mmCIF file of C-alpha atoms in Angstrom:
data_model
loop_
_atom_site.group_PDB
_atom_site.id
_atom_site.type_symbol
_atom_site.label_atom_id
_atom_site.label_comp_id
_atom_site.label_asym_id
_atom_site.label_seq_id
_atom_site.Cartn_x
_atom_site.Cartn_y
_atom_site.Cartn_z
ATOM 1 C CA SER A 1 -14.100 0.642 15.854
ATOM 2 C CA ALA A 2 -16.206 2.801 13.570
ATOM 3 C CA VAL A 3 -18.743 2.062 10.882
ATOM 4 C CA ILE A 4 -18.328 4.366 7.915
ATOM 5 C CA SER A 5 -21.047 4.720 5.300
ATOM 6 C CA GLN A 6 -20.392 6.272 1.940
ATOM 7 C CA LYS A 7 -22.748 7.193 -0.828
ATOM 8 C CA PRO A 8 -23.025 6.820 -3.653
ATOM 9 C CA SER A 9 -21.317 3.438 -3.732
ATOM 10 C CA ARG A 10 -20.833 3.841 -7.452
ATOM 11 C CA ASP A 11 -21.775 6.203 -10.207
ATOM 12 C CA ILE A 12 -21.216 6.818 -13.878
ATOM 13 C CA CYS A 13 -20.656 10.470 -14.659
ATOM 14 C CA GLN A 14 -20.284 12.595 -17.727
ATOM 15 C CA ARG A 15 -17.157 14.556 -18.462
ATOM 16 C CA GLY A 16 -17.314 18.101 -17.118
ATOM 17 C CA THR A 17 -19.813 17.412 -14.376
ATOM 18 C CA SER A 18 -19.240 17.341 -10.621
ATOM 19 C CA LEU A 19 -20.222 14.750 -8.052
ATOM 20 C CA THR A 20 -20.360 14.953 -4.273
ATOM 21 C CA ILE A 21 -19.584 11.902 -2.154
ATOM 22 C CA GLN A 22 -20.991 11.771 1.342
ATOM 23 C CA CYS A 23 -19.349 10.053 4.300
ATOM 24 C CA GLN A 24 -21.128 9.350 7.577
ATOM 25 C CA VAL A 25 -19.454 7.848 10.638
ATOM 26 C CA ASP A 26 -21.478 6.165 13.360
ATOM 27 C CA SER A 27 -19.578 7.915 16.152
ATOM 28 C CA GLN A 28 -17.711 11.142 16.709
ATOM 29 C CA VAL A 29 -14.158 10.934 15.413
ATOM 30 C CA THR A 30 -11.242 13.268 15.713
ATOM 31 C CA MET A 31 -9.872 12.942 12.232
ATOM 32 C CA MET A 32 -11.246 12.120 8.801
ATOM 33 C CA PHE A 33 -9.307 11.591 5.597
ATOM 34 C CA TRP A 34 -10.113 11.117 1.941
ATOM 35 C CA TYR A 35 -8.096 8.687 -0.166
ATOM 36 C CA ARG A 36 -8.161 7.797 -3.841
ATOM 37 C CA GLN A 37 -7.523 4.282 -5.105
ATOM 38 C CA GLN A 38 -7.201 3.748 -8.819
ATOM 39 C CA PRO A 39 -8.081 0.239 -10.019
ATOM 40 C CA GLY A 40 -5.500 -2.265 -8.864
ATOM 41 C CA GLN A 41 -3.425 0.429 -7.222
ATOM 42 C CA SER A 42 -2.557 1.604 -3.750
ATOM 43 C CA LEU A 43 -4.242 4.282 -1.686
ATOM 44 C CA THR A 44 -3.234 7.889 -2.195
ATOM 45 C CA LEU A 45 -4.161 10.519 0.352
ATOM 46 C CA ILE A 46 -6.135 13.405 -1.103
ATOM 47 C CA ALA A 47 -6.670 15.501 1.999
ATOM 48 C CA THR A 48 -7.363 15.651 5.694
ATOM 49 C CA ALA A 49 -10.876 16.875 6.400
ATOM 50 C CA ASN A 50 -10.704 19.319 9.288
ATOM 51 C CA GLN A 51 -13.800 19.956 11.329
ATOM 52 C CA GLY A 52 -14.827 23.568 11.114
ATOM 53 C CA SER A 53 -11.949 24.681 8.931
ATOM 54 C CA GLU A 54 -10.513 24.226 5.473
ATOM 55 C CA ALA A 55 -9.197 20.814 4.508
ATOM 56 C CA THR A 56 -5.464 20.159 4.291
ATOM 57 C CA TYR A 57 -4.543 18.936 0.822
ATOM 58 C CA GLU A 58 -1.665 16.728 -0.243
ATOM 59 C CA SER A 59 0.677 17.612 -3.040
ATOM 60 C CA GLY A 60 -1.044 17.207 -6.383
ATOM 61 C CA PHE A 61 -4.544 17.805 -5.046
ATOM 62 C CA VAL A 62 -6.204 21.216 -4.926
ATOM 63 C CA ILE A 63 -9.304 22.617 -3.324
ATOM 64 C CA ASP A 64 -10.844 23.796 -6.582
ATOM 65 C CA LYS A 65 -10.805 20.266 -7.946
ATOM 66 C CA PHE A 66 -11.626 18.398 -4.715
ATOM 67 C CA PRO A 67 -13.550 20.664 -2.358
ATOM 68 C CA ILE A 68 -14.133 19.028 1.014
ATOM 69 C CA SER A 69 -16.505 19.886 3.786
ATOM 70 C CA ARG A 70 -16.639 18.645 7.358
ATOM 71 C CA PRO A 71 -19.408 20.411 9.217
ATOM 72 C CA ASN A 72 -19.279 18.208 12.311
ATOM 73 C CA LEU A 73 -17.442 15.289 13.923
ATOM 74 C CA THR A 74 -19.354 12.556 12.101
ATOM 75 C CA PHE A 75 -19.835 13.779 8.531
ATOM 76 C CA SER A 76 -17.772 14.864 5.561
ATOM 77 C CA THR A 77 -18.215 15.352 1.836
ATOM 78 C CA LEU A 78 -15.798 15.233 -1.064
ATOM 79 C CA THR A 79 -16.711 16.801 -4.382
ATOM 80 C CA VAL A 80 -14.929 15.809 -7.554
ATOM 81 C CA SER A 81 -15.294 18.839 -9.805
ATOM 82 C CA ASN A 82 -15.237 19.187 -13.572
ATOM 83 C CA MET A 83 -14.591 15.492 -13.964
ATOM 84 C CA SER A 84 -12.499 13.923 -16.692
ATOM 85 C CA PRO A 85 -11.900 10.231 -17.438
ATOM 86 C CA GLU A 86 -8.672 10.481 -15.410
ATOM 87 C CA ASP A 87 -10.814 10.987 -12.315
ATOM 88 C CA SER A 88 -12.283 7.494 -12.694
ATOM 89 C CA SER A 89 -11.299 5.886 -9.435
ATOM 90 C CA ILE A 90 -12.442 4.639 -6.066
ATOM 91 C CA TYR A 91 -12.720 7.360 -3.461
ATOM 92 C CA LEU A 92 -12.413 6.201 0.119
ATOM 93 C CA CYS A 93 -13.451 7.989 3.259
ATOM 94 C CA SER A 94 -11.582 7.090 6.425
ATOM 95 C CA ALA A 95 -11.849 8.034 10.057
ATOM 96 C CA ARG A 96 -9.595 7.702 13.044
ATOM 97 C CA THR A 97 -11.003 6.570 16.348
ATOM 98 C CA GLY A 98 -9.438 6.731 19.768
ATOM 99 C CA GLY A 99 -7.881 10.135 19.355
ATOM 100 C CA ARG A 100 -5.025 11.343 17.199
ATOM 101 C CA ALA A 101 -3.029 8.128 17.659
ATOM 102 C CA GLY A 102 -5.949 5.778 17.133
ATOM 103 C CA GLU A 103 -6.752 3.269 14.453
ATOM 104 C CA LEU A 104 -7.918 4.197 10.977
ATOM 105 C CA PHE A 105 -11.076 2.705 9.514
ATOM 106 C CA PHE A 106 -12.355 2.908 5.965
ATOM 107 C CA GLY A 107 -15.678 3.083 4.255
ATOM 108 C CA GLU A 108 -16.541 0.746 1.393
ATOM 109 C CA GLY A 109 -15.563 3.353 -1.158
ATOM 110 C CA SER A 110 -17.316 5.197 -3.975
ATOM 111 C CA ARG A 111 -16.440 3.905 -7.428
ATOM 112 C CA LEU A 112 -16.677 6.656 -10.007
ATOM 113 C CA THR A 113 -16.523 6.100 -13.739
ATOM 114 C CA VAL A 114 -16.231 9.198 -15.902
ATOM 115 C CA LEU A 115 -17.182 8.856 -19.548
ATOM 116 C CA GLN B 1 11.631 9.445 2.924
ATOM 117 C CA GLN B 2 7.870 9.185 2.955
ATOM 118 C CA GLN B 3 7.652 5.971 0.975
ATOM 119 C CA VAL B 4 6.773 2.522 2.165
ATOM 120 C CA LYS B 5 8.093 -0.152 -0.173
ATOM 121 C CA GLN B 6 6.156 -3.395 -0.289
ATOM 122 C CA SER B 7 7.019 -6.734 -1.875
ATOM 123 C CA PRO B 8 6.155 -8.975 -3.554
ATOM 124 C CA GLN B 9 3.534 -7.470 -5.813
ATOM 125 C CA SER B 10 1.748 -10.813 -6.025
ATOM 126 C CA LEU B 11 1.996 -14.095 -4.178
ATOM 127 C CA ILE B 12 0.585 -17.559 -4.728
ATOM 128 C CA VAL B 13 0.575 -19.919 -1.770
ATOM 129 C CA GLN B 14 -0.770 -23.415 -1.314
ATOM 130 C CA LYS B 15 -3.492 -23.949 1.228
ATOM 131 C CA GLY B 16 -1.929 -24.552 4.598
ATOM 132 C CA GLY B 17 1.293 -22.780 3.677
ATOM 133 C CA ILE B 18 2.837 -19.621 5.084
ATOM 134 C CA SER B 19 2.363 -16.321 3.276
ATOM 135 C CA ILE B 20 5.020 -13.684 3.867
ATOM 136 C CA ILE B 21 4.778 -10.071 2.738
ATOM 137 C CA ASN B 22 7.541 -7.574 3.371
ATOM 138 C CA CYS B 23 7.690 -3.818 3.763
ATOM 139 C CA ALA B 24 10.527 -1.362 4.210
ATOM 140 C CA TYR B 25 10.591 2.290 5.159
ATOM 141 C CA GLU B 26 13.097 5.105 5.424
ATOM 142 C CA ASN B 27 11.535 7.637 7.745
ATOM 143 C CA THR B 28 12.636 6.891 11.296
ATOM 144 C CA ALA B 29 9.842 9.135 12.575
ATOM 145 C CA PHE B 30 7.263 6.487 11.657
ATOM 146 C CA ASP B 31 5.856 5.017 14.849
ATOM 147 C CA TYR B 32 2.846 2.957 13.842
ATOM 148 C CA PHE B 33 2.735 0.163 11.270
ATOM 149 C CA PRO B 34 -0.620 -1.402 10.381
ATOM 150 C CA TRP B 35 -1.557 -3.990 7.818
ATOM 151 C CA TYR B 36 -4.822 -3.806 5.906
ATOM 152 C CA GLN B 37 -6.709 -6.500 4.031
ATOM 153 C CA GLN B 38 -8.891 -5.590 1.084
ATOM 154 C CA PHE B 39 -11.311 -7.805 -0.792
ATOM 155 C CA PRO B 40 -12.555 -6.818 -4.256
ATOM 156 C CA GLY B 41 -15.236 -4.152 -4.074
ATOM 157 C CA LYS B 42 -14.649 -3.505 -0.388
ATOM 158 C CA GLY B 43 -12.775 -0.907 1.599
ATOM 159 C CA PRO B 44 -9.518 -1.823 3.337
ATOM 160 C CA ALA B 45 -9.988 -3.438 6.736
ATOM 161 C CA LEU B 46 -7.457 -3.166 9.544
ATOM 162 C CA LEU B 47 -5.908 -6.574 10.130
ATOM 163 C CA ILE B 48 -3.142 -6.077 12.663
ATOM 164 C CA ALA B 49 -0.791 -3.294 13.709
ATOM 165 C CA ILE B 50 2.455 -2.873 15.595
ATOM 166 C CA ARG B 51 4.432 -0.103 17.226
ATOM 167 C CA PRO B 52 8.239 -0.035 17.156
ATOM 168 C CA ASP B 53 8.682 -0.807 20.832
ATOM 169 C CA VAL B 54 7.975 -4.505 20.172
ATOM 170 C CA SER B 55 9.537 -6.884 17.665
ATOM 171 C CA GLU B 56 6.562 -9.142 17.084
ATOM 172 C CA LYS B 57 2.811 -9.160 17.438
ATOM 173 C CA LYS B 58 0.575 -12.130 16.881
ATOM 174 C CA GLU B 59 -3.177 -12.293 16.434
ATOM 175 C CA GLY B 60 -4.476 -15.694 15.502
ATOM 176 C CA ARG B 61 -2.854 -16.812 12.268
ATOM 177 C CA PHE B 62 -1.462 -13.346 11.550
ATOM 178 C CA THR B 63 1.921 -12.164 12.851
ATOM 179 C CA ILE B 64 3.820 -8.946 12.301
ATOM 180 C CA SER B 65 7.578 -9.107 12.650
ATOM 181 C CA PHE B 66 9.311 -5.771 13.111
ATOM 182 C CA ASN B 67 13.011 -5.023 12.702
ATOM 183 C CA LYS B 68 13.651 -1.469 13.793
ATOM 184 C CA SER B 69 17.346 -1.396 12.939
ATOM 185 C CA ALA B 70 16.698 -2.637 9.407
ATOM 186 C CA LYS B 71 13.580 -0.465 9.079
ATOM 187 C CA GLN B 72 11.593 -3.428 7.869
ATOM 188 C CA PHE B 73 8.412 -5.171 8.904
ATOM 189 C CA SER B 74 6.593 -8.163 7.554
ATOM 190 C CA LEU B 75 3.261 -9.926 7.713
ATOM 191 C CA HIS B 76 3.175 -13.677 8.135
ATOM 192 C CA ILE B 77 -0.038 -15.585 7.522
ATOM 193 C CA MET B 78 0.187 -19.057 8.960
ATOM 194 C CA ASP B 79 -1.909 -21.958 7.637
ATOM 195 C CA SER B 80 -3.056 -19.813 4.711
ATOM 196 C CA GLN B 81 -6.618 -20.459 3.570
ATOM 197 C CA PRO B 82 -8.451 -19.690 0.317
ATOM 198 C CA GLY B 83 -10.492 -17.125 2.256
ATOM 199 C CA ASP B 84 -7.263 -15.209 2.851
ATOM 200 C CA SER B 85 -7.044 -14.458 -0.870
ATOM 201 C CA ALA B 86 -7.112 -10.672 -0.975
ATOM 202 C CA THR B 87 -4.884 -7.651 -1.444
ATOM 203 C CA TYR B 88 -2.750 -6.727 1.555
ATOM 204 C CA PHE B 89 -1.377 -3.264 2.192
ATOM 205 C CA CYS B 90 1.246 -2.281 4.682
ATOM 206 C CA ALA B 91 1.237 1.258 5.958
ATOM 207 C CA ALA B 92 3.125 3.599 8.219
ATOM 208 C CA ARG B 93 2.364 6.742 10.124
ATOM 209 C CA GLY B 94 4.561 9.472 11.467
ATOM 210 C CA GLN B 95 3.549 11.573 14.394
ATOM 211 C CA ALA B 96 0.110 11.098 15.865
ATOM 212 C CA GLY B 97 -2.525 12.882 13.898
ATOM 213 C CA THR B 98 -0.954 12.432 10.502
ATOM 214 C CA ALA B 99 -2.400 10.211 7.810
ATOM 215 C CA LEU B 100 -1.220 6.746 6.868
ATOM 216 C CA ILE B 101 1.162 6.198 3.975
ATOM 217 C CA PHE B 102 0.469 2.958 2.150
ATOM 218 C CA GLY B 103 2.618 0.471 0.319
ATOM 219 C CA LYS B 104 1.626 -0.551 -3.196
ATOM 220 C CA GLY B 105 -0.104 -3.706 -2.092
ATOM 221 C CA THR B 106 0.351 -7.448 -2.495
ATOM 222 C CA THR B 107 -2.252 -9.623 -4.147
ATOM 223 C CA LEU B 108 -2.343 -12.969 -2.362
ATOM 224 C CA SER B 109 -3.912 -16.030 -3.933
ATOM 225 C CA VAL B 110 -4.227 -19.147 -1.808
ATOM 226 C CA SER B 111 -4.831 -22.211 -3.919
ATOM 227 C CA SER B 112 -6.844 -25.103 -2.633
#
């Protein structure tokens, strides 16, 4: 298993600002992903965070809006840029252990409210 | 093709009863089917998972039944307890290395 720590756990942000969410895993992992979960909804994949290279984004998500870094095998950041109220959501970091076919674990999430 | 359809959206079960949540998929390339449990304010936690080479997997009170020909799988919670009240998500994954695709979730309430 893996313990995934995210911060901030929650924040209230002003429209037009940007916020960076940090994700730290307690062991080296092959793959890390960022998901968004709007209140009462399912999980939607934003992107795969690739170590040492640009993230792979899903349809509807772009790098300018959600820049992602992954400088090593245990850490990643997601920035939500130029926020609007529609960006109010829970952002979840996840990591896969045991190689490419391993299990996926999640952090506790970062709840963002944009005013 | 990439969707995982989950039902019901919500479920109320008496304590001690059996909770059953169903999921269906279209993509025959999916080869890994986990279930996650999420409590309010927490991240999803892996509950149990199955691969398509078996038809059933049991861990304690939780059982996954898998029907490959029907492209359906379900979660059964035996002897449901109030502490099981949570949102449950089914998911599926294609080839190794790809991300999970989640169903819309089922909110389970177990009444005492």
